[in-house]
Short mmCIF file of C-alpha atoms in Angstrom, two decimals:
data_model
loop_
_atom_site.label_atom_id
_atom_site.label_comp_id
_atom_site.label_asym_id
_atom_site.label_seq_id
_atom_site.Cartn_x
_atom_site.Cartn_y
_atom_site.Cartn_z
CA MET A 1 -25.17 -34.58 58.68
CA THR A 2 -24.86 -35.28 54.95
CA ASN A 3 -25.54 -33.38 51.75
CA ASP A 4 -27.87 -34.63 49.02
CA LYS A 5 -25.14 -36.97 47.68
CA GLY A 6 -24.76 -38.63 51.09
CA ILE A 7 -21.43 -36.95 51.87
CA PHE A 8 -20.76 -35.95 55.46
CA ILE A 9 -20.73 -32.15 55.55
CA LYS A 10 -17.87 -32.39 58.03
CA ASN A 11 -15.89 -34.25 55.35
CA ILE A 12 -16.52 -31.39 52.93
CA TYR A 13 -14.91 -29.13 55.53
CA TYR A 14 -11.90 -31.45 55.72
CA MET A 15 -11.65 -31.43 51.93
CA LEU A 16 -11.76 -27.63 51.95
CA SER A 17 -9.02 -27.55 54.59
CA TYR A 18 -6.71 -29.47 52.25
CA ALA A 19 -7.58 -27.27 49.28
CA PHE A 20 -7.08 -24.13 51.40
CA GLN A 21 -4.40 -24.52 54.06
CA ILE A 22 -5.53 -21.36 55.83
CA LEU A 23 -8.47 -23.34 57.25
CA LYS A 24 -6.00 -25.25 59.44
CA GLN A 25 -5.12 -22.08 61.35
CA LYS A 26 -6.26 -21.68 64.95
CA ASN A 27 -9.05 -19.19 64.35
CA TYR A 28 -10.97 -21.85 62.36
CA GLU A 29 -10.76 -24.52 65.11
CA SER A 30 -14.31 -23.83 66.28
CA VAL A 31 -15.64 -24.42 62.76
CA ALA A 32 -13.92 -27.81 62.64
CA SER A 33 -15.65 -28.86 65.87
CA GLU A 34 -19.18 -27.78 64.82
CA GLU A 35 -21.92 -29.99 63.42
CA PHE A 36 -23.77 -28.69 60.35
CA ASP A 37 -27.18 -29.59 58.97
CA GLN A 38 -26.76 -27.63 55.73
CA ILE A 39 -23.74 -27.01 53.52
CA GLN A 40 -24.54 -23.27 53.29
CA ASP A 41 -24.33 -23.08 57.09
CA LEU A 42 -20.78 -24.47 56.87
CA PHE A 43 -19.89 -21.85 54.26
CA ALA A 44 -21.46 -19.13 56.44
CA ALA A 45 -19.39 -20.27 59.44
CA ILE A 46 -16.16 -20.19 57.42
CA LEU A 47 -16.94 -16.73 56.03
CA ALA A 48 -17.88 -15.37 59.46
CA LYS A 49 -14.49 -16.44 60.87
CA GLY A 50 -12.50 -15.35 57.84
CA VAL A 51 -14.16 -11.96 57.46
CA ALA A 52 -13.76 -11.25 61.20
CA LYS A 53 -10.01 -11.82 60.85
CA GLN A 54 -9.87 -9.67 57.73
CA LEU A 55 -11.71 -6.80 59.44
CA LYS A 56 -9.05 -6.74 62.17
CA GLN A 57 -6.38 -6.36 59.48
CA GLY A 58 -8.49 -3.90 57.47
CA LEU A 59 -10.52 -4.47 54.33
CA TYR A 60 -8.53 -4.62 51.13
CA ARG A 61 -8.46 -1.31 49.28
CA GLU A 62 -7.46 -0.60 45.71
CA TYR A 63 -7.48 2.42 43.44
CA VAL A 64 -10.91 3.00 41.91
CA THR A 65 -11.64 5.68 39.31
CA GLN A 66 -13.98 8.38 40.66
CA HIS A 67 -15.94 11.03 38.76
CA GLU A 68 -16.95 14.15 40.73
CA ASN A 69 -17.80 17.81 40.20
CA LEU A 70 -15.36 19.83 42.32
CA SER A 71 -14.54 23.47 43.00
CA VAL A 72 -10.83 22.85 42.52
CA MET A 73 -8.99 20.69 40.03
CA ARG A 74 -8.20 17.10 41.08
CA GLY A 75 -6.75 14.41 38.87
CA LYS A 76 -7.53 15.12 35.25
CA LEU A 77 -10.22 17.31 33.73
CA ASP A 78 -13.28 15.65 32.24
CA MET A 79 -13.87 18.15 29.45
CA PRO A 80 -17.33 16.97 28.26
CA GLY A 81 -18.57 16.95 31.87
CA THR A 82 -17.13 20.41 32.54
CA ILE A 83 -18.82 21.79 29.41
CA ARG A 84 -22.15 20.36 30.60
CA ASN A 85 -21.64 22.07 33.94
CA ARG A 86 -21.04 25.40 32.18
CA ILE A 87 -24.19 25.01 30.10
CA GLN A 88 -26.14 24.29 33.30
CA ARG A 89 -24.49 27.33 34.93
CA LYS A 90 -22.69 25.18 37.49
CA GLN A 91 -19.38 26.65 38.62
CA LYS A 92 -17.80 23.22 39.02
CA LEU A 93 -15.05 21.28 37.28
CA ALA A 94 -15.81 17.71 36.23
CA CYS A 95 -12.81 15.72 37.47
CA GLU A 96 -11.68 12.14 37.04
CA PHE A 97 -9.26 10.77 39.66
CA ASP A 98 -8.15 7.52 41.28
CA GLU A 99 -8.83 6.99 44.98
CA LEU A 100 -8.04 4.14 47.36
CA SER A 101 -11.39 2.55 48.09
CA GLU A 102 -12.94 -0.42 49.90
CA ASN A 103 -15.66 -0.44 47.25
CA ASN A 104 -13.88 -2.87 44.93
CA LEU A 105 -14.82 -6.20 43.36
CA PHE A 106 -13.26 -8.28 46.17
CA ASN A 107 -15.29 -6.66 48.95
CA GLN A 108 -18.39 -6.41 46.77
CA ILE A 109 -18.40 -10.18 46.26
CA LEU A 110 -17.86 -10.75 49.99
CA LYS A 111 -20.73 -8.44 50.92
CA THR A 112 -23.10 -9.91 48.32
CA THR A 113 -22.41 -13.48 49.45
CA MET A 114 -22.86 -12.60 53.12
CA TYR A 115 -26.10 -10.77 52.27
CA TYR A 116 -27.65 -13.84 50.61
CA LEU A 117 -26.43 -16.24 53.29
CA VAL A 118 -28.09 -14.09 55.98
CA LYS A 119 -31.40 -14.35 54.08
CA ASP A 120 -31.20 -18.14 53.69
CA LYS A 121 -33.21 -20.48 55.96
CA GLY A 122 -30.45 -23.08 55.92
CA VAL A 123 -28.04 -20.81 57.82
CA SER A 124 -28.20 -20.99 61.61
CA THR A 125 -29.21 -18.03 63.74
CA MET A 126 -25.74 -17.90 65.30
CA HIS A 127 -23.96 -17.58 61.97
CA LYS A 128 -26.51 -15.10 60.64
CA ALA A 129 -25.89 -12.90 63.69
CA ALA A 130 -22.12 -13.03 63.15
CA LEU A 131 -22.45 -12.11 59.47
CA ASN A 132 -24.88 -9.27 60.23
CA LYS A 133 -22.40 -7.72 62.68
CA GLU A 134 -19.69 -7.84 60.03
CA LEU A 135 -21.92 -6.41 57.29
CA ILE A 136 -22.02 -3.13 59.23
CA PHE A 137 -18.38 -2.58 58.25
CA PHE A 138 -19.28 -2.95 54.55
CA ASP A 139 -21.58 0.11 54.46
CA ARG A 140 -19.38 1.80 51.82
CA VAL A 141 -19.33 -1.31 49.65
CA GLU A 142 -21.92 -1.89 46.91
CA LEU A 143 -23.99 -5.05 46.47
CA LEU A 144 -23.67 -6.86 43.15
CA GLU A 145 -26.21 -8.61 40.97
CA PRO A 146 -25.22 -12.29 41.54
CA SER A 147 -25.58 -13.33 37.90
CA ALA A 148 -23.32 -10.46 36.78
CA ILE A 149 -20.31 -11.14 39.04
CA ALA A 150 -17.12 -11.05 36.95
CA TRP A 151 -15.23 -13.94 38.59
CA ASN A 152 -12.59 -13.83 35.84
CA ARG A 153 -11.53 -10.36 36.97
CA LEU A 154 -10.18 -11.62 40.29
CA TYR A 155 -6.39 -11.57 40.48
CA TYR A 156 -4.45 -12.22 43.66
CA GLN A 157 -1.20 -10.63 44.74
CA ARG A 158 0.55 -9.96 48.03
CA ASN A 159 -1.91 -7.32 49.27
CA ASN A 160 -5.06 -9.41 48.75
CA LYS A 161 -3.79 -13.00 49.06
CA ASN A 162 -5.87 -13.40 52.25
CA TYR A 163 -9.01 -13.08 50.13
CA GLU A 164 -8.32 -16.13 47.95
CA MET A 165 -9.94 -18.73 50.21
CA LEU A 166 -12.80 -16.39 51.18
CA LEU A 167 -13.69 -15.65 47.56
CA ASN A 168 -13.48 -19.31 46.62
CA ILE A 169 -16.08 -19.98 49.31
CA CYS A 170 -18.12 -17.11 47.84
CA TYR A 171 -17.80 -18.74 44.42
CA PHE A 172 -19.08 -22.06 45.77
CA VAL A 173 -22.12 -20.26 47.23
CA MET A 174 -22.94 -17.77 44.49
CA ASP A 175 -22.04 -19.83 41.43
CA GLY A 176 -22.55 -23.31 42.83
CA MET A 177 -25.71 -22.96 44.95
CA LEU A 178 -27.63 -19.74 44.31
CA GLN A 179 -30.43 -20.17 41.78
CA THR A 180 -33.12 -17.91 40.35
CA THR A 181 -36.76 -18.77 41.10
CA GLU A 182 -39.67 -18.32 38.67
CA LYS A 183 -40.45 -15.02 40.41
CA GLY A 184 -36.95 -13.75 39.66
CA GLU A 185 -35.83 -14.11 43.27
CA TYR A 186 -32.78 -16.01 44.51
CA LYS A 187 -32.68 -19.12 46.69
CA MET A 188 -30.09 -21.67 47.75
CA ALA A 189 -30.09 -25.04 46.01
CA ALA A 190 -27.90 -28.11 46.49
CA PHE A 191 -24.14 -27.66 46.13
CA SER A 192 -23.52 -28.33 42.42
CA ASP A 193 -21.77 -31.48 41.22
CA GLU A 194 -19.51 -29.37 39.01
CA HIS A 195 -18.12 -27.41 41.96
CA MET A 196 -17.97 -30.50 44.16
CA ALA A 197 -15.97 -32.28 41.44
CA ARG A 198 -13.36 -29.49 41.43
CA LEU A 199 -13.06 -29.63 45.21
CA TYR A 200 -12.81 -33.43 45.16
CA GLU A 201 -9.96 -33.31 42.63
CA LYS A 202 -8.09 -30.57 44.51
CA PHE A 203 -8.49 -32.40 47.82
CA ILE A 204 -6.96 -35.66 46.56
CA LEU A 205 -3.97 -33.86 45.05
CA GLU A 206 -3.31 -31.82 48.20
CA TYR A 207 -3.70 -34.89 50.41
CA TYR A 208 -0.86 -36.66 48.61
CA ARG A 209 1.29 -33.53 48.65
CA GLN A 210 0.92 -33.15 52.40
CA HIS A 211 0.98 -36.75 53.62
CA HIS A 212 3.19 -38.49 51.05
CA ALA A 213 6.25 -36.25 51.08
CA TYR A 214 8.45 -39.17 49.92
CA LEU A 215 7.02 -38.67 46.40
CA SER A 216 9.44 -36.85 44.11
CA GLU A 217 6.46 -35.32 42.31
CA ALA A 218 2.82 -34.72 43.22
CA LYS A 219 1.13 -32.31 40.86
CA ALA A 220 -1.45 -31.84 38.11
CA ALA A 221 0.84 -32.43 35.14
CA GLN A 222 0.43 -32.62 31.40
CA VAL A 223 1.32 -35.79 29.52
CA LYS A 224 3.06 -35.28 26.18
CA TRP A 225 1.88 -37.18 23.13
CA ASP A 226 4.28 -39.94 22.07
CA LEU A 227 4.90 -38.75 18.51
CA VAL A 228 7.43 -40.46 16.23
CA GLY A 229 7.02 -39.07 12.70
CA GLU A 230 9.13 -36.21 11.35
CA ASN A 231 6.11 -33.97 10.80
CA ASP A 232 4.23 -34.96 13.93
CA GLU A 233 5.68 -32.16 16.07
CA SER A 234 4.31 -29.53 13.69
CA MET A 235 0.89 -31.17 13.82
CA ILE A 236 0.72 -31.34 17.62
CA ARG A 237 -1.39 -28.17 17.76
CA PHE A 238 -4.30 -30.23 16.43
CA LEU A 239 -4.15 -32.70 19.34
CA PRO A 240 -5.99 -32.05 22.62
CA VAL A 241 -3.94 -31.32 25.74
CA MET A 242 -3.62 -34.32 28.06
CA GLN A 243 -4.04 -32.68 31.46
CA THR A 244 -3.96 -35.08 34.38
CA ASP A 245 -5.77 -34.45 37.68
CA ILE A 246 -3.11 -36.02 39.89
CA PHE A 247 0.35 -37.09 38.73
CA LEU A 248 2.43 -38.95 41.35
CA ARG A 249 6.04 -39.99 40.84
CA LEU A 250 8.54 -41.91 42.95
CA ASN A 251 11.83 -42.20 41.06
CA GLU A 252 11.02 -44.07 37.82
CA LYS A 253 7.49 -45.10 38.87
CA VAL A 254 4.48 -42.93 37.96
CA LEU A 255 0.87 -43.22 39.08
CA ILE A 256 -1.71 -41.11 37.25
CA LEU A 257 -5.00 -40.58 39.08
CA ASP A 258 -8.16 -39.21 37.50
CA ALA A 259 -10.69 -37.97 40.07
CA LYS A 260 -14.31 -38.58 39.02
CA TYR A 261 -17.33 -37.17 40.82
CA TYR A 262 -20.48 -38.39 39.06
CA GLY A 263 -24.08 -39.15 39.90
CA LYS A 264 -23.43 -42.63 38.48
CA THR A 265 -20.01 -44.27 38.50
CA LEU A 266 -21.00 -47.10 36.14
CA GLN A 267 -22.77 -47.25 32.79
CA LYS A 268 -25.32 -49.96 31.97
CA GLN A 269 -25.54 -51.62 28.57
CA TYR A 270 -27.55 -54.77 27.87
CA ASP A 271 -28.02 -55.40 31.62
CA LYS A 272 -24.27 -55.25 32.13
CA TYR A 273 -22.54 -52.64 34.32
CA THR A 274 -19.22 -51.31 33.06
CA LEU A 275 -16.90 -48.40 33.72
CA HIS A 276 -17.57 -45.28 31.66
CA SER A 277 -15.95 -45.91 28.28
CA ASN A 278 -14.54 -42.39 27.94
CA ASN A 279 -12.92 -42.61 31.39
CA ILE A 280 -11.09 -45.84 30.55
CA TYR A 281 -10.00 -44.57 27.13
CA GLN A 282 -8.74 -41.36 28.74
CA ILE A 283 -6.67 -42.92 31.52
CA PHE A 284 -5.30 -45.58 29.12
CA THR A 285 -4.18 -42.84 26.72
CA TYR A 286 -2.47 -40.93 29.54
CA VAL A 287 -0.61 -44.01 30.74
CA LYS A 288 0.52 -45.27 27.33
CA ASN A 289 1.80 -41.87 26.20
CA GLN A 290 3.64 -41.37 29.50
CA ASP A 291 5.24 -44.83 29.32
CA LYS A 292 6.92 -44.25 25.95
CA LEU A 293 9.47 -47.05 26.45
CA ASN A 294 6.87 -49.61 27.58
CA THR A 295 8.61 -50.15 30.92
CA GLY A 296 5.41 -50.94 32.81
CA ASN A 297 6.43 -48.38 35.45
CA VAL A 298 3.41 -46.17 34.72
CA ALA A 299 -0.04 -47.01 36.08
CA GLY A 300 -3.41 -45.29 35.94
CA MET A 301 -6.29 -45.23 38.39
CA LEU A 302 -9.80 -43.78 38.16
CA VAL A 303 -10.83 -42.59 41.63
CA TYR A 304 -14.61 -42.36 41.78
CA ALA A 305 -16.57 -40.76 44.61
CA LYS A 306 -19.01 -43.37 45.91
CA THR A 307 -22.67 -42.94 45.04
CA ASP A 308 -25.72 -44.83 46.31
CA GLU A 309 -25.16 -47.56 43.69
CA GLU A 310 -24.95 -51.09 45.08
CA ILE A 311 -22.05 -52.03 42.78
CA THR A 312 -18.77 -50.18 43.31
CA SER A 313 -16.06 -49.85 40.68
CA ASP A 314 -13.06 -51.48 42.38
CA CYS A 315 -11.02 -53.31 39.78
CA GLU A 316 -7.57 -53.52 38.17
CA PHE A 317 -6.34 -54.76 34.80
CA ASN A 318 -3.01 -55.34 33.08
CA MET A 319 -3.42 -53.55 29.76
CA GLY A 320 -0.45 -54.08 27.47
CA GLY A 321 1.96 -54.24 30.40
CA ASN A 322 0.54 -51.32 32.39
CA MET A 323 -1.80 -51.53 35.37
CA ILE A 324 -5.08 -49.66 34.80
CA GLY A 325 -7.80 -49.69 37.41
CA ALA A 326 -10.59 -47.99 39.29
CA LYS A 327 -11.23 -47.39 42.98
CA THR A 328 -14.22 -45.96 44.81
CA LEU A 329 -13.65 -43.41 47.57
CA ASP A 330 -16.47 -43.43 50.13
CA LEU A 331 -16.93 -39.85 51.33
CA ASN A 332 -19.76 -40.89 53.65
CA ARG A 333 -17.39 -42.36 56.25
CA ASP A 334 -15.18 -41.14 59.06
CA PHE A 335 -12.39 -39.05 57.53
CA LYS A 336 -9.71 -41.37 58.94
CA LEU A 337 -11.13 -44.15 56.75
CA ILE A 338 -11.06 -41.88 53.68
CA ALA A 339 -7.42 -41.07 54.41
CA ALA A 340 -6.67 -44.79 54.77
CA GLN A 341 -8.21 -45.44 51.34
CA LEU A 342 -5.97 -42.80 49.74
CA ASP A 343 -2.91 -44.13 51.57
CA GLY A 344 -3.77 -47.62 50.36
CA ILE A 345 -3.87 -46.54 46.71
CA ALA A 346 -0.35 -45.10 46.95
CA GLU A 347 0.99 -48.05 48.96
CA HIS A 348 -0.43 -50.55 46.46
CA PHE A 349 1.65 -49.04 43.65
CA PHE A 350 4.70 -47.50 45.33
CA GLY A 351 5.04 -49.99 48.19
CA LYS A 352 5.15 -49.32 51.93
CA GLN A 353 6.67 -45.89 52.61
CA THR A 354 6.97 -43.58 55.59
CA ILE A 355 4.09 -41.12 55.42
CA ALA A 356 3.35 -37.98 57.41
#
């Protein structure tokens, strides 16, 4: 099945598996073989498998500050609270102490996302049942108000690294799909273009990293401005950062890719279809500043996700000695054909190489 942009939901799973390598582990094999009618059902299936594995290892716990009235001293004394107890004739000490707890932001986000997926009509009965069984183990974990989730407070280290993929899925659901109705209730909407664009960009980069190991570099790199004046270096703080989506290098040759996921890949002016002006200006600026010596060894490519437009943006130009072009990646095809398109882009610039 496809989402509202005509993308095979199975291909979204493949894209996720490149962005998050953990999805290629054996316990997710059954998810890869399933057919999904709704994107939220795919997310529910991934969470059900991931949370089941995490429960076997134990939910992540971290120190959380607790406030309790106790008969004996624990931690440090909360003086204002103790004074209130005395006034109320309570023979208790108000104490503040840190305790290892499952009721932390990581598990709260997991529980809240599972809770809303279970309530959604687009999630299958099978996946709802799996999530409901797992929710029993979250009885000591609080639910969060979806609009108040502090995503910027999530930091990953060795003890909670397993949560990174799971909470990214939660982010796609809670931030990218959950919307408030006029009655103040929550419902699932289409997977947002903004979140899909981030996944699309990450997928392309990871694909080249994994399947084109001959490249000496495959990363999201910054291009430095080609400044020549004596005072230009001191003025560089006023210039915007040139952050590429995908920067590929083989020896002296560089290919800069800019992943674009839009509702419309072309703009129309005076009955003429053209590439988005800002996109062309952007990729041209990246290429020219990277190729400071005008060698012609740097090229740029806009990689658009195909829409339902009849005209596709497949073109290439020699602009001042550098190749600048645009390609359209059709996500509504068998994944092997998508992979072949990506391989073809690299082969066209770097030549035939041995790929994984």
